[in-house]
Every structure is written in structure tokens, then in C-alpha cells.
XYZ file of C-alpha atoms in Angstrom:
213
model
C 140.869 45.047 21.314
C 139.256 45.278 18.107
C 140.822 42.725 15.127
C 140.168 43.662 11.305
C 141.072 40.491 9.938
C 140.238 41.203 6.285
C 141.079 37.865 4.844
C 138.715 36.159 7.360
C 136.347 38.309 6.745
C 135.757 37.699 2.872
C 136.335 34.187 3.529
C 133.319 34.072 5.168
C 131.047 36.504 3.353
C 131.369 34.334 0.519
C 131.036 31.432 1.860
C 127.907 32.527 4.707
C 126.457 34.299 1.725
C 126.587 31.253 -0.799
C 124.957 29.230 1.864
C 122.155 31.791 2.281
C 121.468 31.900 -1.412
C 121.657 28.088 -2.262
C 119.819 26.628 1.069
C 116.425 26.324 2.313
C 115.786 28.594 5.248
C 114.749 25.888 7.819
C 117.905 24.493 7.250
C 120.436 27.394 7.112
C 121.456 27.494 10.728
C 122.565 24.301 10.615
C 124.519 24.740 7.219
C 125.758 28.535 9.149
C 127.270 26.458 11.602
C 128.643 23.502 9.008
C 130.502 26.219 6.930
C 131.729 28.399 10.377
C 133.560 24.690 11.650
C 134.788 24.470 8.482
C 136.450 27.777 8.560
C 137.193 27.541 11.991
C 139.549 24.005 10.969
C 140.786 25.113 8.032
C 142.331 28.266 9.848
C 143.409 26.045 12.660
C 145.252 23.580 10.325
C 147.268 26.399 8.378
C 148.301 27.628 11.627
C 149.824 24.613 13.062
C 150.986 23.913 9.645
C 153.220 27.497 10.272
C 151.251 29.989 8.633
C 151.711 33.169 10.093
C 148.416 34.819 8.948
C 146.365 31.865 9.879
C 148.353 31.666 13.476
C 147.340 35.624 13.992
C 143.808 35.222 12.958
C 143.402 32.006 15.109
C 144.813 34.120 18.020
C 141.921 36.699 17.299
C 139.353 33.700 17.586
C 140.467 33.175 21.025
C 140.988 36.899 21.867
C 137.093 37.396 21.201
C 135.860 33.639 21.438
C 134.232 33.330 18.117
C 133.705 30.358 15.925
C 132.813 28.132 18.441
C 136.173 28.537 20.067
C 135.889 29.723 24.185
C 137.865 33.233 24.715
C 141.261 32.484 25.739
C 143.819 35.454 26.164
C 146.437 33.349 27.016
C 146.126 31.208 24.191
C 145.642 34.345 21.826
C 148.715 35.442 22.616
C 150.591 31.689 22.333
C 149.279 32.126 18.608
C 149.989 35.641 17.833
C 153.944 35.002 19.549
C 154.875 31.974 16.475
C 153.435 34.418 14.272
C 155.220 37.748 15.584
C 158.423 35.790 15.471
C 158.263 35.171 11.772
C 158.111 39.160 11.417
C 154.026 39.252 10.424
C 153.719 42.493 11.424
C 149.986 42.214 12.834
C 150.984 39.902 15.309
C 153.965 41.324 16.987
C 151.117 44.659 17.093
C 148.477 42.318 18.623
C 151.680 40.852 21.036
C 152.387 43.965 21.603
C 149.320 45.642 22.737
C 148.627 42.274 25.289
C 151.701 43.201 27.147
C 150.636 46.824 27.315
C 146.867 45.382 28.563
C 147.965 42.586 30.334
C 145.890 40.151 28.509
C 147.624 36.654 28.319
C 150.445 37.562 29.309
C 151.956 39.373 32.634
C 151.871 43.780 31.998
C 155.498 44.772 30.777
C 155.765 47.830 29.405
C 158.930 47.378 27.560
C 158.187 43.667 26.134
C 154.481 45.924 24.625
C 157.083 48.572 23.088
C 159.706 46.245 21.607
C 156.888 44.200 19.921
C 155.111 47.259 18.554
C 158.358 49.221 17.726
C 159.028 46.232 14.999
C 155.368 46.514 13.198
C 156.367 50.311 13.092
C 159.088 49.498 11.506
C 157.356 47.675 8.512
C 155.406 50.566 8.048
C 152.054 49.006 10.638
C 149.995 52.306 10.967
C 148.171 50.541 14.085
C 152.009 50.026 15.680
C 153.163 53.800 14.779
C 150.266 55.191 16.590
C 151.002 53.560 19.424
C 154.650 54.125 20.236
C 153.323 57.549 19.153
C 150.805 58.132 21.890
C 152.670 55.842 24.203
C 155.360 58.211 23.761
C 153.610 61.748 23.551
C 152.446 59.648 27.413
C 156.007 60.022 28.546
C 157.200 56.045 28.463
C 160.838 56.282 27.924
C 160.509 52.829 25.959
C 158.628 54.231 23.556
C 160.105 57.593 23.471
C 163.666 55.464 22.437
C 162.509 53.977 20.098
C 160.336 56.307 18.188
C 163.500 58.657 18.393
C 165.692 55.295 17.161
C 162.946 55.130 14.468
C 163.429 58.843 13.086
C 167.094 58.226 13.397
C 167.313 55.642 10.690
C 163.848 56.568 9.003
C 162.365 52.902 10.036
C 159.009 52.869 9.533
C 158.957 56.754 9.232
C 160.681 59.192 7.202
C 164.016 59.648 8.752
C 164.327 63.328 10.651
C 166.752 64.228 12.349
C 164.924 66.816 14.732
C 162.375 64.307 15.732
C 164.629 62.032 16.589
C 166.339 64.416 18.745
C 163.704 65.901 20.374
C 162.260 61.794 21.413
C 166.132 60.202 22.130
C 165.939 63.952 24.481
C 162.810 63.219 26.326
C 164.464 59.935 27.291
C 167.435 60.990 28.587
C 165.955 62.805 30.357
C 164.263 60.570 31.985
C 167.134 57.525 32.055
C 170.610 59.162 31.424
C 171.209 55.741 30.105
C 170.224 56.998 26.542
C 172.418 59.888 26.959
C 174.959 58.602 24.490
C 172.206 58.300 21.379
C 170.988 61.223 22.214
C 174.470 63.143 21.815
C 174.715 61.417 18.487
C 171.499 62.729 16.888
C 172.298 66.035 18.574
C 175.472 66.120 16.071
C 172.891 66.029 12.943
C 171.158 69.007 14.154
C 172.257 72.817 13.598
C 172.924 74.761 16.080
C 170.002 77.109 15.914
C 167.548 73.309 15.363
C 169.232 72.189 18.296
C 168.086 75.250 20.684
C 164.978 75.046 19.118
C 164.186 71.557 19.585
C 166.157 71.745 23.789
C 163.333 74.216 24.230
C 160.800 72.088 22.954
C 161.833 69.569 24.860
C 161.926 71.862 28.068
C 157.925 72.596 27.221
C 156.893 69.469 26.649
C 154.500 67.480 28.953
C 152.903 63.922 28.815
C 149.173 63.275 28.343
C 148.619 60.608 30.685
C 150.227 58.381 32.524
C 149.173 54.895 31.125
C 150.008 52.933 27.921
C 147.165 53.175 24.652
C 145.031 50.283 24.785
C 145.288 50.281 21.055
């Protein structure tokens, strides 16, 4: 999984770039690896001290063992959970997307849709896309809530239709989520509603397996 931690990132441009600029040559590996502990504690403290951006950046040093810190999936994921639960959207994507690889944590499709489903929510792009194409894959998890989504326009601009034709797809597959389903159905015209039953009738998933992204 690729990270774009943008913060990190400028923090140290500036300060990798001040060091080549001010420092001898001989002696800029060693100042490269002063500043990149510095960084690397400074991050550490703020995340221990509760910060949620420093806890989800942290967990991307371990997810791809950079700054002098050995990869750790496990411990990625312990960093990315205190940050998901103060609702920093990144996270619960990164938390999300572990449970869908298995990385840290045990595979479970639904905990990788729950997680992701509240990015989407706030609007994530990186989330959205993937209850999208988990959905458009045919995982009732994500096919709930993506219709739930489009219900209440969470994340999304609400539409009725859409959120028949995903809260459908479901049912069909658990009649569990009949009951929703009948509800959004009550939006819809009848003409939309035939419309969108046929859709449903012609649709078929892409693959089989959650997005790795």
C-alpha cells in the first residue's frame, strides 16, 4: 500500500534540503541521518502524546519500514486503530484496507468495509473508491453501505436510485437487508423503480476479491 503523507513529506524536504545546502558534503550522510532521527522522534512523541496525524504517519513508518524503524504490519495497524478511533479519516482508510489485505491484522471483510465506509463518509476519495469497487465486486458489505451512503447523501450526494439499486444488490444476496431496501424503494417512482429492478437483474460483479487500495 502506497501512503501520501503530505505533511511528512515537506517536513522533510525542508529540513533534508537545508542540510544539503548548509553542510559540507563529507559530512552530509551523517547530518541525513541526524535530521531523519530527529523526525523520526518528533513524530513518535506527538503520537503517543495523542495526535492523530502523527499516530497515522508513524503507522506508515512501520507499514514500509522507513526512518530507521523495521517494517511492522502489526504495529502499523496498532497506530493507525488510536488514530481511526478519533475519526482521522486516513487512518480508519489505512485500517481499513489492512483488514481487506490481511496485513496486521486477521482478513475480515466486513471489519475492512466498516472502517472504509466512515472515511467515505467524510468525503475520503481513497475510501469512496473502495467501497465503490469493492461493491461493483459484489461484497454485500460494501454494497450496504454504499447504498446506506446514497440514502442519506454521506460522503456522496444523496440519490435515491443509487441507493436503491446497491441496498437491491444486497438483498439479494442476504434477505437480511430486505427491510432498507423496501424503504429506499418507497423514494423511487414507479417507472425509476422498474428501471433500476432491471438494472439490478443485469448487473454482474468484476471479480471476486476485495481492492487492495
Amino acid at each position: 500500500m502506497t501512503r501520501k503523507i503530505i505533511v511528512l513529506s515537506a517536513i522533510i524536504f525542508v529540513a533534508l534540503a537545508g542540510f544539503v545546502l548548509l553542510s559540507p558534503q563529507k559530512s552530509y550522510a551523517k547530518d541525513e541521518k541526524v535530521a531523519i532521527s530527529k523526525i523520526r522522534n518528533a513524530v513518535q512523541k506527538a503520537a503517543e502524546q495523542g495526535d492523530a496525524e502523527a499516530q497515522t504517519t508513524l503507522g506508515g513508518m512501520y507499514e514500509n519500514g522507513s526512518f530507521g524503524i523495521a517494517q511492522d504490519y502489526a504495529e502499523a495497524v496498532k497506530w493507525w486503530q488510536k488514530a481511526a478511533e478519533q475519526g482521522y479519516a486516513m487512518a480508519q482508510h489505512n485500517l481499513g484496507v489492512s483488514y481487506a489485505q490481511g496485513l496486521g491484522v486477521p482478513l475480515d471483510d466486513r471489519e475492512a468495509v466498516k472502517w472504509c465506509r466512515k472515511a467515505a463518509e467524510q468525503g475520503y476519495v481513497p475510501a469512496k473508491l473502495f467501497l465503490r469497487k469493492a461493491a461493483e465486486q459484489g461484497h454485500v458489505y460494501a454494497q450496504l453501505a454504499l447504498g446506506t451512503m446514497y440514502s442519506y447523501g454521506r460522503g456522496v450526494e444523496q440519490d435515491y436510485t443509487e441507493a436503491y439499486f446497491w441496498l437491491h444488490l444486497a438483498a439479494e444476496q442476504n434477505s437480511d437487508h430486505s427491510e432498507v431496501r423496501d424503504i429506499a424503494a418507497k423514494k423511487l417512482s414507479p417507472d425509476v423503480l422498474a428501471t433500476t429492478q432491471k438494472r439490478g437483474r443485469e448487473w454482474r460483479p468484476k471479480t471476486a476479491e476485495l481492492p487492495d487500495q
